[in-house]
Amino acid sequence: MPRLSAASPLIHPDCEIAASQFGAYCEVGRGSRVFNSTFEDYAYCDRLADIANTTVGKFANIAALTRIGPTDHPWRNASQHHFLYRSRSYWDDVEEDAAFFACRESRRTVIGPDTWIGHGAIIKPEVTLGPGAIVASGAVVTKDVAPFMIVAGVPAVPLRARFLPRVAERLQALAWWDWSHERLRAALTDFRALEAEAFLERHGG
């Protein structure tokens, strides 16, 4: 019997999950925190990932100790402290700052399909990673990343494209990440054995 299921995500122990949805064959690593986020089919994160206000695309690969969509503080105010917006923790006669939380939650991060985010990387709010992008370990991504681009550094900058433009365009046209579970299984041998261009020659795009 497969370890992962189409019916429900595999949530490892000690996770904190709130206001989030999961597609088929998803996995959340031990001790991770996922808030106000969506994992599309086959997406996973390894242990101790911290993901907020994010759409995680199909087949996204998120390594351990990553931070995606990190929440911000009110740095333009006289103070940056929690007491400004988590006020009920300090006084019983005042409400939390609902407008601040609504603004924070609206700043969505979008992780494209079949992306790979390396160990310890940080992806800032309102950043979009294109399909097939790679974020190197320890990178801090502050700007959008083009499809099939490899980025690294602090702040992250493009290193090189994974494929020639014509191959990248064909992969996006093929959009294999939208295939059925059965079609993926039928093509598994080719996914394993063929490089991208040869795979495209066999499967179109």
PDB file of N, CA, C and O in Angstrom, residues 129-189:
ATOM      1  N   LEU A 129       7.260  32.067  -7.511  1.00  0.00           N
ATOM      2  CA  LEU A 129       8.240  31.207  -8.173  1.00  0.00           C
ATOM      3  C   LEU A 129       7.565  30.561  -9.368  1.00  0.00           C
ATOM      4  O   LEU A 129       6.527  29.912  -9.234  1.00  0.00           O
ATOM      5  N   GLY A 130       8.162  30.692 -10.544  1.00  0.00           N
ATOM      6  CA  GLY A 130       7.606  30.083 -11.739  1.00  0.00           C
ATOM      7  C   GLY A 130       7.771  28.576 -11.734  1.00  0.00           C
ATOM      8  O   GLY A 130       8.544  28.012 -10.938  1.00  0.00           O
ATOM      9  N   PRO A 131       7.070  27.889 -12.624  1.00  0.00           N
ATOM     10  CA  PRO A 131       7.187  26.425 -12.712  1.00  0.00           C
ATOM     11  C   PRO A 131       8.645  25.986 -12.859  1.00  0.00           C
ATOM     12  O   PRO A 131       9.427  26.609 -13.580  1.00  0.00           O
ATOM     13  N   GLY A 132       8.990  24.919 -12.149  1.00  0.00           N
ATOM     14  CA  GLY A 132      10.300  24.315 -12.310  1.00  0.00           C
ATOM     15  C   GLY A 132      11.473  25.088 -11.762  1.00  0.00           C
ATOM     16  O   GLY A 132      12.625  24.699 -11.948  1.00  0.00           O
ATOM     17  N   ALA A 133      11.234  26.204 -11.072  1.00  0.00           N
ATOM     18  CA  ALA A 133      12.329  26.998 -10.515  1.00  0.00           C
ATOM     19  C   ALA A 133      13.024  26.246  -9.382  1.00  0.00           C
ATOM     20  O   ALA A 133      12.426  25.386  -8.719  1.00  0.00           O
ATOM     21  N   ILE A 134      14.291  26.583  -9.158  1.00  0.00           N
ATOM     22  CA  ILE A 134      15.079  26.014  -8.058  1.00  0.00           C
ATOM     23  C   ILE A 134      15.622  27.153  -7.201  1.00  0.00           C
ATOM     24  O   ILE A 134      16.208  28.107  -7.728  1.00  0.00           O
ATOM     25  N   VAL A 135      15.434  27.045  -5.888  1.00  0.00           N
ATOM     26  CA  VAL A 135      15.986  27.998  -4.932  1.00  0.00           C
ATOM     27  C   VAL A 135      17.066  27.277  -4.144  1.00  0.00           C
ATOM     28  O   VAL A 135      16.799  26.274  -3.476  1.00  0.00           O
ATOM     29  N   ALA A 136      18.290  27.771  -4.211  1.00  0.00           N
ATOM     30  CA  ALA A 136      19.411  27.121  -3.545  1.00  0.00           C
ATOM     31  C   ALA A 136      19.271  27.194  -2.029  1.00  0.00           C
ATOM     32  O   ALA A 136      18.599  28.080  -1.479  1.00  0.00           O
ATOM     33  N   SER A 137      19.936  26.259  -1.347  1.00  0.00           N
ATOM     34  CA  SER A 137      19.933  26.235   0.113  1.00  0.00           C
ATOM     35  C   SER A 137      20.403  27.577   0.665  1.00  0.00           C
ATOM     36  O   SER A 137      21.387  28.156   0.184  1.00  0.00           O
ATOM     37  N   GLY A 138      19.704  28.072   1.674  1.00  0.00           N
ATOM     38  CA  GLY A 138      20.112  29.291   2.348  1.00  0.00           C
ATOM     39  C   GLY A 138      19.798  30.580   1.616  1.00  0.00           C
ATOM     40  O   GLY A 138      20.089  31.664   2.129  1.00  0.00           O
ATOM     41  N   ALA A 139      19.185  30.498   0.450  1.00  0.00           N
ATOM     42  CA  ALA A 139      18.869  31.709  -0.307  1.00  0.00           C
ATOM     43  C   ALA A 139      17.729  32.481   0.352  1.00  0.00           C
ATOM     44  O   ALA A 139      16.887  31.908   1.043  1.00  0.00           O
ATOM     45  N   VAL A 140      17.709  33.780   0.110  1.00  0.00           N
ATOM     46  CA  VAL A 140      16.609  34.637   0.554  1.00  0.00           C
ATOM     47  C   VAL A 140      16.011  35.268  -0.698  1.00  0.00           C
ATOM     48  O   VAL A 140      16.634  36.132  -1.325  1.00  0.00           O
ATOM     49  N   VAL A 141      14.813  34.832  -1.052  1.00  0.00           N
ATOM     50  CA  VAL A 141      14.196  35.253  -2.313  1.00  0.00           C
ATOM     51  C   VAL A 141      13.263  36.424  -2.042  1.00  0.00           C
ATOM     52  O   VAL A 141      12.269  36.295  -1.329  1.00  0.00           O
ATOM     53  N   THR A 142      13.575  37.573  -2.626  1.00  0.00           N
ATOM     54  CA  THR A 142      12.813  38.798  -2.410  1.00  0.00           C
ATOM     55  C   THR A 142      12.080  39.254  -3.665  1.00  0.00           C
ATOM     56  O   THR A 142      11.287  40.202  -3.604  1.00  0.00           O
ATOM     57  N   LYS A 143      12.352  38.611  -4.816  1.00  0.00           N
ATOM     58  CA  LYS A 143      11.725  38.989  -6.086  1.00  0.00           C
ATOM     59  C   LYS A 143      11.233  37.733  -6.795  1.00  0.00           C
ATOM     60  O   LYS A 143      11.722  36.623  -6.542  1.00  0.00           O
ATOM     61  N   ASP A 144      10.307  37.928  -7.732  1.00  0.00           N
ATOM     62  CA  ASP A 144       9.783  36.808  -8.510  1.00  0.00           C
ATOM     63  C   ASP A 144      10.911  36.070  -9.231  1.00  0.00           C
ATOM     64  O   ASP A 144      11.922  36.670  -9.616  1.00  0.00           O
ATOM     65  N   VAL A 145      10.703  34.771  -9.406  1.00  0.00           N
ATOM     66  CA  VAL A 145      11.681  33.921 -10.083  1.00  0.00           C
ATOM     67  C   VAL A 145      11.041  33.359 -11.350  1.00  0.00           C
ATOM     68  O   VAL A 145       9.944  32.797 -11.300  1.00  0.00           O
ATOM     69  N   ALA A 146      11.728  33.487 -12.473  1.00  0.00           N
ATOM     70  CA  ALA A 146      11.200  33.032 -13.755  1.00  0.00           C
ATOM     71  C   ALA A 146      11.097  31.503 -13.781  1.00  0.00           C
ATOM     72  O   ALA A 146      11.821  30.800 -13.051  1.00  0.00           O
ATOM     73  N   PRO A 147      10.239  30.964 -14.633  1.00  0.00           N
ATOM     74  CA  PRO A 147      10.139  29.511 -14.766  1.00  0.00           C
ATOM     75  C   PRO A 147      11.495  28.870 -15.097  1.00  0.00           C
ATOM     76  O   PRO A 147      12.270  29.411 -15.890  1.00  0.00           O
ATOM     77  N   PHE A 148      11.786  27.755 -14.440  1.00  0.00           N
ATOM     78  CA  PHE A 148      12.968  26.934 -14.697  1.00  0.00           C
ATOM     79  C   PHE A 148      14.285  27.677 -14.463  1.00  0.00           C
ATOM     80  O   PHE A 148      15.323  27.303 -15.003  1.00  0.00           O
ATOM     81  N   MET A 149      14.246  28.720 -13.624  1.00  0.00           N
ATOM     82  CA  MET A 149      15.452  29.461 -13.277  1.00  0.00           C
ATOM     83  C   MET A 149      16.001  28.965 -11.946  1.00  0.00           C
ATOM     84  O   MET A 149      15.242  28.623 -11.037  1.00  0.00           O
ATOM     85  N   ILE A 150      17.327  28.917 -11.824  1.00  0.00           N
ATOM     86  CA  ILE A 150      18.007  28.581 -10.575  1.00  0.00           C
ATOM     87  C   ILE A 150      18.490  29.878  -9.944  1.00  0.00           C
ATOM     88  O   ILE A 150      19.187  30.667 -10.594  1.00  0.00           O
ATOM     89  N   VAL A 151      18.114  30.106  -8.678  1.00  0.00           N
ATOM     90  CA  VAL A 151      18.553  31.311  -7.977  1.00  0.00           C
ATOM     91  C   VAL A 151      19.282  30.916  -6.702  1.00  0.00           C
ATOM     92  O   VAL A 151      19.029  29.870  -6.106  1.00  0.00           O
ATOM     93  N   ALA A 152      20.185  31.794  -6.272  1.00  0.00           N
ATOM     94  CA  ALA A 152      20.954  31.543  -5.049  1.00  0.00           C
ATOM     95  C   ALA A 152      21.417  32.870  -4.481  1.00  0.00           C
ATOM     96  O   ALA A 152      21.484  33.883  -5.183  1.00  0.00           O
ATOM     97  N   GLY A 153      21.762  32.876  -3.187  1.00  0.00           N
ATOM     98  CA  GLY A 153      22.362  34.042  -2.570  1.00  0.00           C
ATOM     99  C   GLY A 153      21.415  34.821  -1.683  1.00  0.00           C
ATOM    100  O   GLY A 153      20.248  34.490  -1.533  1.00  0.00           O
ATOM    101  N   VAL A 154      21.981  35.879  -1.067  1.00  0.00           N
ATOM    102  CA  VAL A 154      21.231  36.751  -0.162  1.00  0.00           C
ATOM    103  C   VAL A 154      21.513  38.200  -0.564  1.00  0.00           C
ATOM    104  O   VAL A 154      22.607  38.696  -0.317  1.00  0.00           O
ATOM    105  N   PRO A 155      20.569  38.880  -1.202  1.00  0.00           N
ATOM    106  CA  PRO A 155      19.316  38.325  -1.719  1.00  0.00           C
ATOM    107  C   PRO A 155      19.578  37.433  -2.927  1.00  0.00           C
ATOM    108  O   PRO A 155      20.623  37.544  -3.575  1.00  0.00           O
ATOM    109  N   ALA A 156      18.619  36.572  -3.216  1.00  0.00           N
ATOM    110  CA  ALA A 156      18.804  35.611  -4.306  1.00  0.00           C
ATOM    111  C   ALA A 156      18.855  36.317  -5.656  1.00  0.00           C
ATOM    112  O   ALA A 156      18.110  37.256  -5.918  1.00  0.00           O
ATOM    113  N   VAL A 157      19.766  35.831  -6.497  1.00  0.00           N
ATOM    114  CA  VAL A 157      19.887  36.330  -7.873  1.00  0.00           C
ATOM    115  C   VAL A 157      19.924  35.123  -8.812  1.00  0.00           C
ATOM    116  O   VAL A 157      20.312  34.021  -8.410  1.00  0.00           O
ATOM    117  N   PRO A 158      19.529  35.306 -10.071  1.00  0.00           N
ATOM    118  CA  PRO A 158      19.560  34.184 -11.014  1.00  0.00           C
ATOM    119  C   PRO A 158      20.994  33.706 -11.261  1.00  0.00           C
ATOM    120  O   PRO A 158      21.902  34.510 -11.449  1.00  0.00           O
ATOM    121  N   LEU A 159      21.162  32.386 -11.238  1.00  0.00           N
ATOM    122  CA  LEU A 159      22.445  31.785 -11.606  1.00  0.00           C
ATOM    123  C   LEU A 159      22.438  31.345 -13.061  1.00  0.00           C
ATOM    124  O   LEU A 159      23.319  31.699 -13.833  1.00  0.00           O
ATOM    125  N   ARG A 160      21.447  30.548 -13.402  1.00  0.00           N
ATOM    126  CA  ARG A 160      21.302  30.114 -14.791  1.00  0.00           C
ATOM    127  C   ARG A 160      19.946  29.452 -14.953  1.00  0.00           C
ATOM    128  O   ARG A 160      19.323  29.026 -13.974  1.00  0.00           O
ATOM    129  N   ALA A 161      19.521  29.356 -16.204  1.00  0.00           N
ATOM    130  CA  ALA A 161      18.286  28.634 -16.510  1.00  0.00           C
ATOM    131  C   ALA A 161      18.581  27.130 -16.544  1.00  0.00           C
ATOM    132  O   ALA A 161      19.674  26.705 -16.927  1.00  0.00           O
ATOM    133  N   ARG A 162      17.603  26.337 -16.148  1.00  0.00           N
ATOM    134  CA  ARG A 162      17.771  24.886 -16.190  1.00  0.00           C
ATOM    135  C   ARG A 162      17.814  24.371 -17.621  1.00  0.00           C
ATOM    136  O   ARG A 162      18.512  23.392 -17.900  1.00  0.00           O
ATOM    137  N   PHE A 163      17.063  25.004 -18.507  1.00  0.00           N
ATOM    138  CA  PHE A 163      16.921  24.521 -19.875  1.00  0.00           C
ATOM    139  C   PHE A 163      17.000  25.679 -20.858  1.00  0.00           C
ATOM    140  O   PHE A 163      16.808  26.839 -20.486  1.00  0.00           O
ATOM    141  N   LEU A 164      17.252  25.347 -22.124  1.00  0.00           N
ATOM    142  CA  LEU A 164      17.133  26.331 -23.190  1.00  0.00           C
ATOM    143  C   LEU A 164      15.678  26.817 -23.258  1.00  0.00           C
ATOM    144  O   LEU A 164      14.755  26.080 -22.912  1.00  0.00           O
ATOM    145  N   PRO A 165      15.461  28.052 -23.729  1.00  0.00           N
ATOM    146  CA  PRO A 165      14.094  28.590 -23.760  1.00  0.00           C
ATOM    147  C   PRO A 165      13.095  27.688 -24.479  1.00  0.00           C
ATOM    148  O   PRO A 165      11.962  27.525 -24.014  1.00  0.00           O
ATOM    149  N   ARG A 166      13.488  27.081 -25.582  1.00  0.00           N
ATOM    150  CA  ARG A 166      12.536  26.247 -26.330  1.00  0.00           C
ATOM    151  C   ARG A 166      12.128  25.020 -25.518  1.00  0.00           C
ATOM    152  O   ARG A 166      10.988  24.563 -25.610  1.00  0.00           O
ATOM    153  N   VAL A 167      13.046  24.477 -24.711  1.00  0.00           N
ATOM    154  CA  VAL A 167      12.711  23.324 -23.879  1.00  0.00           C
ATOM    155  C   VAL A 167      11.796  23.750 -22.742  1.00  0.00           C
ATOM    156  O   VAL A 167      10.794  23.089 -22.427  1.00  0.00           O
ATOM    157  N   ALA A 168      12.109  24.880 -22.119  1.00  0.00           N
ATOM    158  CA  ALA A 168      11.268  25.398 -21.028  1.00  0.00           C
ATOM    159  C   ALA A 168       9.849  25.680 -21.516  1.00  0.00           C
ATOM    160  O   ALA A 168       8.869  25.354 -20.836  1.00  0.00           O
ATOM    161  N   GLU A 169       9.750  26.276 -22.710  1.00  0.00           N
ATOM    162  CA  GLU A 169       8.418  26.577 -23.258  1.00  0.00           C
ATOM    163  C   GLU A 169       7.629  25.298 -23.520  1.00  0.00           C
ATOM    164  O   GLU A 169       6.428  25.224 -23.253  1.00  0.00           O
ATOM    165  N   ARG A 170       8.308  24.278 -24.036  1.00  0.00           N
ATOM    166  CA  ARG A 170       7.622  23.013 -24.322  1.00  0.00           C
ATOM    167  C   ARG A 170       7.185  22.323 -23.035  1.00  0.00           C
ATOM    168  O   ARG A 170       6.108  21.720 -22.976  1.00  0.00           O
ATOM    169  N   LEU A 171       8.014  22.396 -21.987  1.00  0.00           N
ATOM    170  CA  LEU A 171       7.627  21.795 -20.714  1.00  0.00           C
ATOM    171  C   LEU A 171       6.394  22.490 -20.135  1.00  0.00           C
ATOM    172  O   LEU A 171       5.488  21.837 -19.608  1.00  0.00           O
ATOM    173  N   GLN A 172       6.358  23.808 -20.233  1.00  0.00           N
ATOM    174  CA  GLN A 172       5.174  24.516 -19.737  1.00  0.00           C
ATOM    175  C   GLN A 172       3.939  24.168 -20.562  1.00  0.00           C
ATOM    176  O   GLN A 172       2.834  24.038 -20.019  1.00  0.00           O
ATOM    177  N   ALA A 173       4.125  23.996 -21.870  1.00  0.00           N
ATOM    178  CA  ALA A 173       3.001  23.610 -22.714  1.00  0.00           C
ATOM    179  C   ALA A 173       2.532  22.192 -22.399  1.00  0.00           C
ATOM    180  O   ALA A 173       1.327  21.906 -22.374  1.00  0.00           O
ATOM    181  N   LEU A 174       3.476  21.300 -22.118  1.00  0.00           N
ATOM    182  CA  LEU A 174       3.129  19.923 -21.777  1.00  0.00           C
ATOM    183  C   LEU A 174       2.386  19.866 -20.443  1.00  0.00           C
ATOM    184  O   LEU A 174       1.426  19.109 -20.287  1.00  0.00           O
ATOM    185  N   ALA A 175       2.842  20.691 -19.484  1.00  0.00           N
ATOM    186  CA  ALA A 175       2.211  20.779 -18.156  1.00  0.00           C
ATOM    187  C   ALA A 175       1.927  19.393 -17.582  1.00  0.00           C
ATOM    188  O   ALA A 175       0.817  19.098 -17.140  1.00  0.00           O
ATOM    189  N   TRP A 176       2.950  18.554 -17.533  1.00  0.00           N
ATOM    190  CA  TRP A 176       2.762  17.183 -17.049  1.00  0.00           C
ATOM    191  C   TRP A 176       2.233  17.160 -15.615  1.00  0.00           C
ATOM    192  O   TRP A 176       1.629  16.171 -15.182  1.00  0.00           O
ATOM    193  N   TRP A 177       2.444  18.247 -14.887  1.00  0.00           N
ATOM    194  CA  TRP A 177       1.965  18.301 -13.483  1.00  0.00           C
ATOM    195  C   TRP A 177       0.449  18.281 -13.388  1.00  0.00           C
ATOM    196  O   TRP A 177      -0.090  18.094 -12.305  1.00  0.00           O
ATOM    197  N   ASP A 178      -0.218  18.448 -14.508  1.00  0.00           N
ATOM    198  CA  ASP A 178      -1.682  18.331 -14.521  1.00  0.00           C
ATOM    199  C   ASP A 178      -2.164  16.951 -14.964  1.00  0.00           C
ATOM    200  O   ASP A 178      -3.371  16.731 -15.083  1.00  0.00           O
ATOM    201  N   TRP A 179      -1.243  16.025 -15.229  1.00  0.00           N
ATOM    202  CA  TRP A 179      -1.638  14.686 -15.659  1.00  0.00           C
ATOM    203  C   TRP A 179      -2.338  13.933 -14.528  1.00  0.00           C
ATOM    204  O   TRP A 179      -2.141  14.222 -13.345  1.00  0.00           O
ATOM    205  N   SER A 180      -3.095  12.952 -14.913  1.00  0.00           N
ATOM    206  CA  SER A 180      -3.744  12.085 -13.932  1.00  0.00           C
ATOM    207  C   SER A 180      -2.711  11.202 -13.232  1.00  0.00           C
ATOM    208  O   SER A 180      -1.586  10.995 -13.728  1.00  0.00           O
ATOM    209  N   HIS A 181      -3.093  10.681 -12.086  1.00  0.00           N
ATOM    210  CA  HIS A 181      -2.224   9.768 -11.343  1.00  0.00           C
ATOM    211  C   HIS A 181      -1.851   8.559 -12.202  1.00  0.00           C
ATOM    212  O   HIS A 181      -0.702   8.086 -12.180  1.00  0.00           O
ATOM    213  N   GLU A 182      -2.805   8.085 -12.971  1.00  0.00           N
ATOM    214  CA  GLU A 182      -2.568   6.911 -13.819  1.00  0.00           C
ATOM    215  C   GLU A 182      -1.596   7.230 -14.954  1.00  0.00           C
ATOM    216  O   GLU A 182      -0.725   6.421 -15.281  1.00  0.00           O
ATOM    217  N   ARG A 183      -1.733   8.416 -15.529  1.00  0.00           N
ATOM    218  CA  ARG A 183      -0.810   8.779 -16.618  1.00  0.00           C
ATOM    219  C   ARG A 183       0.604   8.986 -16.098  1.00  0.00           C
ATOM    220  O   ARG A 183       1.581   8.629 -16.757  1.00  0.00           O
ATOM    221  N   LEU A 184       0.728   9.562 -14.911  1.00  0.00           N
ATOM    222  CA  LEU A 184       2.050   9.694 -14.292  1.00  0.00           C
ATOM    223  C   LEU A 184       2.701   8.328 -14.097  1.00  0.00           C
ATOM    224  O   LEU A 184       3.893   8.141 -14.391  1.00  0.00           O
ATOM    225  N   ARG A 185       1.917   7.382 -13.608  1.00  0.00           N
ATOM    226  CA  ARG A 185       2.462   6.027 -13.398  1.00  0.00           C
ATOM    227  C   ARG A 185       2.890   5.404 -14.717  1.00  0.00           C
ATOM    228  O   ARG A 185       3.965   4.765 -14.793  1.00  0.00           O
ATOM    229  N   ALA A 186       2.110   5.606 -15.774  1.00  0.00           N
ATOM    230  CA  ALA A 186       2.446   5.023 -17.073  1.00  0.00           C
ATOM    231  C   ALA A 186       3.745   5.607 -17.632  1.00  0.00           C
ATOM    232  O   ALA A 186       4.492   4.923 -18.343  1.00  0.00           O
ATOM    233  N   ALA A 187       4.026   6.869 -17.298  1.00  0.00           N
ATOM    234  CA  ALA A 187       5.230   7.534 -17.803  1.00  0.00           C
ATOM    235  C   ALA A 187       6.404   7.476 -16.836  1.00  0.00           C
ATOM    236  O   ALA A 187       7.454   8.061 -17.106  1.00  0.00           O
ATOM    237  N   LEU A 188       6.260   6.779 -15.709  1.00  0.00           N
ATOM    238  CA  LEU A 188       7.287   6.791 -14.668  1.00  0.00           C
ATOM    239  C   LEU A 188       8.653   6.358 -15.190  1.00  0.00           C
ATOM    240  O   LEU A 188       9.678   6.976 -14.871  1.00  0.00           O
ATOM    241  N   THR A 189       8.697   5.323 -15.988  1.00  0.00           N
ATOM    242  CA  THR A 189       9.980   4.858 -16.527  1.00  0.00           C
ATOM    243  C   THR A 189      10.657   5.952 -17.334  1.00  0.00           C
ATOM    244  O   THR A 189      11.876   6.166 -17.218  1.00  0.00           O
TER     245      THR A 189
END
